[in-house]
Amino acid sequence: MAGFFKSILQRFTKPDIDWDELEAMLISGDLGPKLSLQIVTDLQLQQRKLHGADIVQVARDHVRKILPETNAALTPFQDGRPKVLLIIGVNGVGKTTSTAKLAHLLHHSGHKVVLAAADTFRAAAVEQLQVWSQRLNIPMVKGPPNGDPASVCFEAYDLACKTGAQFLLCDTAGRLHTKHNLMEEMKKINRILGRKDETSPHEVILVVDATTGSNALQQAREFHKAIPLTGLIVTKLDGSGKGGILVAIQQELGVPTRFIGLGEKVEDFQSFDSKKFVEELL
Ligand SMILES: Nc1nc2c(ncn2[C@@H]2O[C@H](COP(=O)(O)OP(=O)(O)O)[C@@H](O)[C@H]2O)c(=O)[nH]1
Ligand SMILES: [Mg+2]
């Protein structure tokens, strides 16, 4: 992914800028049409000879203004309640892998974690999380095949309380944002968890795949409408994903990126750092 700005520098070496081409290039970097147009307009207003470096500087300034400077840390409650995170998103974006990676990160920093295998539609999905659970030595709660995902989360909440876990991570089924019943089911999980602790789930994290570009923005819109999101995990930034999409989602929906996925291994996961993202990754 690194090098989107570098490709702009390489392409625009002469001060004679083809505006249409620049706008197309910004859009293809997944920054979204709105921000791309703002950057182009801003540059056109400057009325002087512009080079690639000027373009990058203006684009960086815009991105910096959009992304929050700090990333809210995942801190446990002080009163002993487990903090509940609902991990949602469409199929294949990396929910189960990211749930395991996040569990590992929290576990590694000394917290007790419980996993809920709430993707009860596919046996393989439960097995996949179970493999992680065993490998990482983190307890997991599952239900019967095709059982009610909400009751899995309900039981997992009890286990988290009983064992004094600070975090409960619920991995859910890949809900197609166009499928009404699946959205309804996600709302049910949300509701049922609210019976345990009315402020729960405390975080609703949408996982999006950076390689899917503007599809990820559309997914974020639909999910955010169904259940307000508190953050994003952006995966596959090691691949062809350009990462600009997280800027577009922040700009349009105000949903911040909390973590990024940079590979398939459990360590390939980081807390999002906007400064590093703007300077090194974009
Ligand atoms: N390269 C890369 N692959 C990833 C990343 N995150 C997940 N994957 C892969 O994406 C595929 C789907 O992941 P999975 O967690 O099963 O997605 P889910 O259907 O949303 O639960 C798996 O092959 C993962 O190894 C990432 O950050 N980088
Ligand atoms: Mg999964």
Short mmCIF file of C-alpha atoms and ligand atoms in Angstrom, two decimals:
data_model
loop_
_atom_site.label_atom_id
_atom_site.label_comp_id
_atom_site.label_asym_id
_atom_site.label_seq_id
_atom_site.Cartn_x
_atom_site.Cartn_y
_atom_site.Cartn_z
CA MET A 1 0.00 0.00 0.00
CA ALA A 2 2.77 2.41 0.88
CA GLY A 3 3.57 4.65 -1.99
CA PHE A 4 0.33 6.23 -3.12
CA PHE A 5 1.83 9.67 -2.59
CA LYS A 6 5.07 8.45 -4.10
CA SER A 7 3.22 7.50 -7.27
CA ILE A 8 1.86 11.05 -7.43
CA LEU A 9 5.37 12.44 -7.09
CA GLN A 10 6.57 10.19 -9.87
CA ARG A 11 3.71 11.01 -12.20
CA PHE A 12 3.62 14.80 -11.76
CA THR A 13 7.21 15.82 -12.35
CA LYS A 14 6.46 18.86 -14.51
CA PRO A 15 4.60 21.93 -13.28
CA ASP A 16 1.97 21.49 -15.95
CA ILE A 17 -0.73 19.53 -14.15
CA ASP A 18 -3.47 17.65 -15.93
CA TRP A 19 -6.27 18.28 -13.44
CA ASP A 20 -8.56 15.53 -14.67
CA GLU A 21 -5.79 13.03 -14.40
CA LEU A 22 -4.88 14.18 -10.91
CA GLU A 23 -8.48 13.96 -9.74
CA ALA A 24 -8.84 10.46 -11.22
CA MET A 25 -5.64 9.43 -9.52
CA LEU A 26 -6.79 10.70 -6.12
CA ILE A 27 -10.10 8.90 -6.52
CA SER A 28 -8.32 5.70 -7.51
CA GLY A 29 -6.36 6.01 -4.26
CA ASP A 30 -9.74 5.60 -2.54
CA LEU A 31 -9.77 9.08 -1.01
CA GLY A 32 -13.31 9.45 -2.33
CA PRO A 33 -14.68 11.94 -4.88
CA LYS A 34 -15.44 14.62 -2.30
CA LEU A 35 -11.96 14.91 -0.82
CA SER A 36 -10.33 14.43 -4.22
CA LEU A 37 -12.24 17.41 -5.58
CA GLN A 38 -11.40 19.50 -2.50
CA ILE A 39 -7.70 18.81 -3.00
CA VAL A 40 -7.82 19.69 -6.69
CA THR A 41 -9.81 22.88 -6.06
CA ASP A 42 -7.42 23.93 -3.34
CA LEU A 43 -4.44 23.45 -5.66
CA GLN A 44 -6.10 25.29 -8.55
CA LEU A 45 -6.69 28.30 -6.30
CA GLN A 46 -2.99 28.62 -5.65
CA GLN A 47 -2.35 30.15 -9.11
CA ARG A 48 1.30 29.32 -9.24
CA LYS A 49 3.49 26.67 -10.79
CA LEU A 50 2.88 23.46 -8.91
CA HIS A 51 4.98 20.34 -8.68
CA GLY A 52 4.28 16.83 -7.42
CA ALA A 53 5.60 17.79 -3.99
CA ASP A 54 3.02 20.60 -3.75
CA ILE A 55 0.23 18.18 -4.58
CA VAL A 56 1.39 15.75 -1.92
CA GLN A 57 1.71 18.51 0.65
CA VAL A 58 -1.82 19.79 0.05
CA ALA A 59 -3.24 16.25 0.03
CA ARG A 60 -1.43 15.42 3.27
CA ASP A 61 -2.71 18.57 4.95
CA HIS A 62 -6.28 17.70 4.00
CA VAL A 63 -5.93 14.13 5.27
CA ARG A 64 -4.36 15.38 8.52
CA LYS A 65 -7.30 17.69 9.12
CA ILE A 66 -9.78 14.85 8.63
CA LEU A 67 -8.14 12.15 10.75
CA PRO A 68 -8.27 12.54 14.54
CA GLU A 69 -4.81 13.13 15.99
CA THR A 70 -5.21 10.56 18.72
CA ASN A 71 -6.72 7.12 18.75
CA ALA A 72 -8.93 6.27 21.73
CA ALA A 73 -7.25 3.43 23.59
CA LEU A 74 -9.11 0.29 24.58
CA THR A 75 -8.99 0.54 28.33
CA PRO A 76 -10.77 -1.80 30.73
CA PHE A 77 -13.46 -0.61 33.13
CA GLN A 78 -12.32 -0.04 36.69
CA ASP A 79 -15.47 -1.50 38.26
CA GLY A 80 -14.94 -5.10 37.16
CA ARG A 81 -17.48 -5.15 34.33
CA PRO A 82 -16.24 -6.68 31.09
CA LYS A 83 -15.92 -4.30 28.18
CA VAL A 84 -17.90 -5.80 25.30
CA LEU A 85 -16.81 -5.42 21.69
CA LEU A 86 -19.00 -6.50 18.80
CA ILE A 87 -16.99 -7.28 15.68
CA ILE A 88 -19.11 -6.99 12.53
CA GLY A 89 -18.73 -6.79 8.76
CA VAL A 90 -19.42 -8.69 5.54
CA ASN A 91 -17.96 -12.09 4.71
CA GLY A 92 -14.27 -12.48 4.11
CA VAL A 93 -13.13 -9.03 5.27
CA GLY A 94 -11.13 -10.52 8.17
CA LYS A 95 -13.45 -10.41 11.19
CA THR A 96 -12.40 -13.72 12.73
CA THR A 97 -8.70 -13.10 12.11
CA SER A 98 -8.93 -9.55 13.48
CA THR A 99 -10.87 -10.76 16.55
CA ALA A 100 -8.04 -13.20 17.28
CA LYS A 101 -5.38 -10.55 16.64
CA LEU A 102 -7.10 -8.07 18.93
CA ALA A 103 -7.58 -10.72 21.62
CA HIS A 104 -3.87 -11.47 21.40
CA LEU A 105 -2.95 -7.80 21.66
CA LEU A 106 -5.11 -7.33 24.76
CA HIS A 107 -3.96 -10.60 26.31
CA HIS A 108 -0.37 -9.62 25.64
CA SER A 109 -0.81 -6.34 27.49
CA GLY A 110 -1.96 -8.24 30.56
CA HIS A 111 -5.74 -8.30 30.16
CA LYS A 112 -8.06 -11.24 30.52
CA VAL A 113 -10.16 -11.84 27.42
CA VAL A 114 -13.12 -14.09 26.52
CA LEU A 115 -14.14 -14.84 22.92
CA ALA A 116 -17.70 -15.45 21.74
CA ALA A 117 -18.07 -17.48 18.52
CA ALA A 118 -21.27 -15.79 17.44
CA ASP A 119 -20.99 -16.79 13.79
CA THR A 120 -23.18 -19.85 14.28
CA PHE A 121 -24.19 -20.16 10.62
CA ARG A 122 -21.01 -21.85 9.48
CA ALA A 123 -19.38 -24.63 11.50
CA ALA A 124 -16.08 -23.72 9.85
CA ALA A 125 -16.27 -20.22 11.31
CA VAL A 126 -16.58 -21.56 14.85
CA GLU A 127 -13.70 -23.99 14.24
CA GLN A 128 -11.55 -21.19 12.87
CA LEU A 129 -11.99 -19.12 16.03
CA GLN A 130 -11.51 -22.22 18.17
CA VAL A 131 -8.12 -22.87 16.59
CA TRP A 132 -7.09 -19.32 17.51
CA SER A 133 -8.55 -19.71 20.99
CA GLN A 134 -6.45 -22.81 21.63
CA ARG A 135 -3.33 -21.39 20.06
CA LEU A 136 -3.56 -18.17 22.03
CA ASN A 137 -4.85 -19.83 25.17
CA ILE A 138 -7.88 -17.56 25.40
CA PRO A 139 -11.26 -19.07 26.45
CA MET A 140 -14.04 -19.17 23.88
CA VAL A 141 -17.79 -19.77 24.17
CA LYS A 142 -19.70 -21.41 21.32
CA GLY A 143 -23.26 -22.59 20.84
CA PRO A 144 -24.96 -25.42 18.95
CA PRO A 145 -24.75 -25.31 15.12
CA ASN A 146 -27.24 -22.77 13.76
CA GLY A 147 -27.96 -21.72 17.32
CA ASP A 148 -28.88 -18.21 18.33
CA PRO A 149 -25.81 -15.92 18.09
CA ALA A 150 -27.32 -13.59 20.69
CA SER A 151 -27.46 -16.37 23.28
CA VAL A 152 -23.80 -17.24 22.59
CA CYS A 153 -22.89 -13.64 23.43
CA PHE A 154 -25.16 -13.79 26.49
CA GLU A 155 -23.39 -16.91 27.81
CA ALA A 156 -19.97 -15.55 26.95
CA TYR A 157 -20.80 -12.44 28.97
CA ASP A 158 -21.50 -14.66 32.00
CA LEU A 159 -18.20 -16.47 31.55
CA ALA A 160 -16.38 -13.14 31.29
CA CYS A 161 -17.98 -12.02 34.58
CA LYS A 162 -17.31 -15.32 36.31
CA THR A 163 -13.65 -15.40 35.31
CA GLY A 164 -13.06 -11.70 35.88
CA ALA A 165 -12.23 -11.00 32.22
CA GLN A 166 -11.84 -7.35 31.28
CA PHE A 167 -12.78 -7.83 27.64
CA LEU A 168 -15.36 -9.84 25.73
CA LEU A 169 -14.88 -9.98 21.97
CA CYS A 170 -17.85 -11.23 19.93
CA ASP A 171 -17.04 -12.48 16.42
CA THR A 172 -20.21 -12.36 14.31
CA ALA A 173 -21.41 -13.81 11.01
CA GLY A 174 -20.67 -12.07 7.72
CA ARG A 175 -23.72 -10.02 7.28
CA LEU A 176 -24.43 -8.85 3.80
CA HIS A 177 -25.41 -5.26 4.28
CA THR A 178 -28.21 -5.70 1.78
CA LYS A 179 -29.79 -8.60 3.70
CA HIS A 180 -32.40 -7.16 6.00
CA ASN A 181 -32.80 -10.24 8.26
CA LEU A 182 -29.09 -10.43 8.97
CA MET A 183 -29.04 -6.79 9.99
CA GLU A 184 -32.01 -7.48 12.24
CA GLU A 185 -30.15 -10.31 13.86
CA MET A 186 -27.18 -8.11 14.56
CA LYS A 187 -29.52 -5.65 16.23
CA LYS A 188 -30.85 -8.52 18.33
CA ILE A 189 -27.32 -9.34 19.60
CA ASN A 190 -26.98 -5.67 20.42
CA ARG A 191 -30.27 -5.70 22.34
CA ILE A 192 -29.61 -8.92 24.24
CA LEU A 193 -26.17 -7.75 25.34
CA GLY A 194 -27.85 -4.57 26.55
CA ARG A 195 -29.83 -6.66 29.03
CA LYS A 196 -26.63 -7.66 30.78
CA ASP A 197 -25.29 -4.16 30.94
CA GLU A 198 -27.36 -1.44 29.35
CA THR A 199 -24.29 0.35 28.05
CA SER A 200 -23.11 -2.82 26.27
CA PRO A 201 -21.87 -3.45 23.62
CA HIS A 202 -19.40 -0.73 24.47
CA GLU A 203 -17.72 -0.83 21.10
CA VAL A 204 -19.18 -1.79 17.74
CA ILE A 205 -16.27 -2.30 15.41
CA LEU A 206 -16.76 -2.67 11.67
CA VAL A 207 -14.09 -4.61 9.83
CA VAL A 208 -13.45 -3.47 6.24
CA ASP A 209 -11.06 -4.82 3.64
CA ALA A 210 -8.88 -2.03 2.20
CA THR A 211 -8.57 -3.85 -1.12
CA THR A 212 -12.29 -3.41 -1.79
CA GLY A 213 -12.04 0.38 -2.11
CA SER A 214 -15.32 2.23 -2.33
CA ASN A 215 -17.29 -0.93 -1.46
CA ALA A 216 -15.95 -0.53 2.05
CA LEU A 217 -17.45 2.97 2.23
CA GLN A 218 -20.83 1.63 1.13
CA GLN A 219 -20.64 -1.13 3.75
CA ALA A 220 -19.77 1.39 6.45
CA ARG A 221 -22.78 3.53 5.49
CA GLU A 222 -25.21 0.60 5.72
CA PHE A 223 -23.85 -0.80 8.98
CA HIS A 224 -23.63 2.60 10.61
CA LYS A 225 -27.31 3.16 9.78
CA ALA A 226 -28.33 -0.17 11.37
CA ILE A 227 -26.16 0.13 14.48
CA PRO A 228 -23.93 3.11 15.29
CA LEU A 229 -20.27 2.19 14.83
CA THR A 230 -17.61 3.25 17.30
CA GLY A 231 -14.64 2.33 15.16
CA LEU A 232 -13.11 0.50 12.24
CA ILE A 233 -10.56 -2.21 11.74
CA VAL A 234 -9.06 -1.82 8.28
CA THR A 235 -7.53 -5.07 7.04
CA LYS A 236 -5.25 -6.16 4.21
CA LEU A 237 -3.23 -2.98 4.09
CA ASP A 238 -0.27 -5.26 3.26
CA GLY A 239 -1.94 -6.07 -0.06
CA SER A 240 -3.12 -3.81 -2.83
CA GLY A 241 -5.27 -1.86 -0.39
CA LYS A 242 -4.38 1.80 -0.56
CA GLY A 243 -5.86 2.85 2.73
CA GLY A 244 -7.42 6.04 1.38
CA ILE A 245 -10.81 4.52 2.12
CA LEU A 246 -10.36 5.00 5.84
CA VAL A 247 -10.01 8.73 5.21
CA ALA A 248 -13.20 8.75 3.14
CA ILE A 249 -15.10 6.86 5.88
CA GLN A 250 -13.82 9.21 8.59
CA GLN A 251 -14.76 12.23 6.49
CA GLU A 252 -18.27 11.09 5.61
CA LEU A 253 -19.36 9.15 8.70
CA GLY A 254 -17.02 10.34 11.43
CA VAL A 255 -16.07 6.75 12.28
CA PRO A 256 -12.41 6.51 13.31
CA THR A 257 -10.00 3.72 12.43
CA ARG A 258 -8.84 1.97 15.60
CA PHE A 259 -6.68 -0.86 14.30
CA ILE A 260 -5.13 -1.96 11.03
CA GLY A 261 -4.36 -5.43 9.71
CA LEU A 262 -1.10 -5.89 7.85
CA GLY A 263 -1.00 -9.62 7.12
CA GLU A 264 -2.34 -13.02 8.09
CA LYS A 265 -0.24 -13.61 11.17
CA VAL A 266 -1.46 -12.72 14.64
CA GLU A 267 1.30 -10.12 15.06
CA ASP A 268 0.38 -8.37 11.80
CA PHE A 269 -1.89 -5.96 13.60
CA GLN A 270 -1.41 -2.46 14.99
CA SER A 271 -3.23 0.24 16.82
CA PHE A 272 -3.91 2.92 14.21
CA ASP A 273 -1.50 5.83 14.28
CA SER A 274 -2.73 8.65 12.03
CA LYS A 275 0.61 10.45 11.96
CA LYS A 276 2.45 7.34 10.84
CA PHE A 277 -0.31 6.58 8.36
CA VAL A 278 -0.10 10.01 6.70
CA GLU A 279 3.69 10.12 6.66
CA GLU A 280 4.63 6.55 5.90
CA LEU A 281 1.74 4.49 4.72
CA LEU A 282 -0.24 6.72 2.42
N1 LIG B 1 -3.08 -10.27 3.78
C1 LIG B 1 -3.98 -10.18 4.76
N2 LIG B 1 -4.91 -11.13 4.89
C2 LIG B 1 -5.81 -11.01 5.88
C3 LIG B 1 -5.79 -9.92 6.79
N3 LIG B 1 -6.82 -10.08 7.65
C4 LIG B 1 -7.43 -11.23 7.30
N4 LIG B 1 -6.84 -11.80 6.24
C5 LIG B 1 -7.22 -13.04 5.52
O1 LIG B 1 -8.51 -12.89 4.95
C6 LIG B 1 -9.21 -14.12 4.90
C7 LIG B 1 -10.59 -13.98 5.52
O2 LIG B 1 -10.43 -13.73 6.90
P1 LIG B 1 -11.53 -14.12 7.99
O3 LIG B 1 -11.02 -13.64 9.28
O4 LIG B 1 -11.92 -15.55 7.89
O5 LIG B 1 -12.76 -13.22 7.49
P2 LIG B 1 -14.27 -13.15 8.04
O6 LIG B 1 -15.11 -13.93 7.06
O7 LIG B 1 -14.63 -11.70 7.99
O8 LIG B 1 -14.29 -13.71 9.41
C8 LIG B 1 -8.32 -15.12 5.63
O9 LIG B 1 -7.61 -15.87 4.67
C9 LIG B 1 -7.36 -14.24 6.45
O10 LIG B 1 -6.13 -14.85 6.69
C10 LIG B 1 -4.76 -8.90 6.62
O11 LIG B 1 -4.67 -7.88 7.33
N5 LIG B 1 -3.89 -9.09 5.58
MG MG B 2 -15.42 -15.22 10.33
#
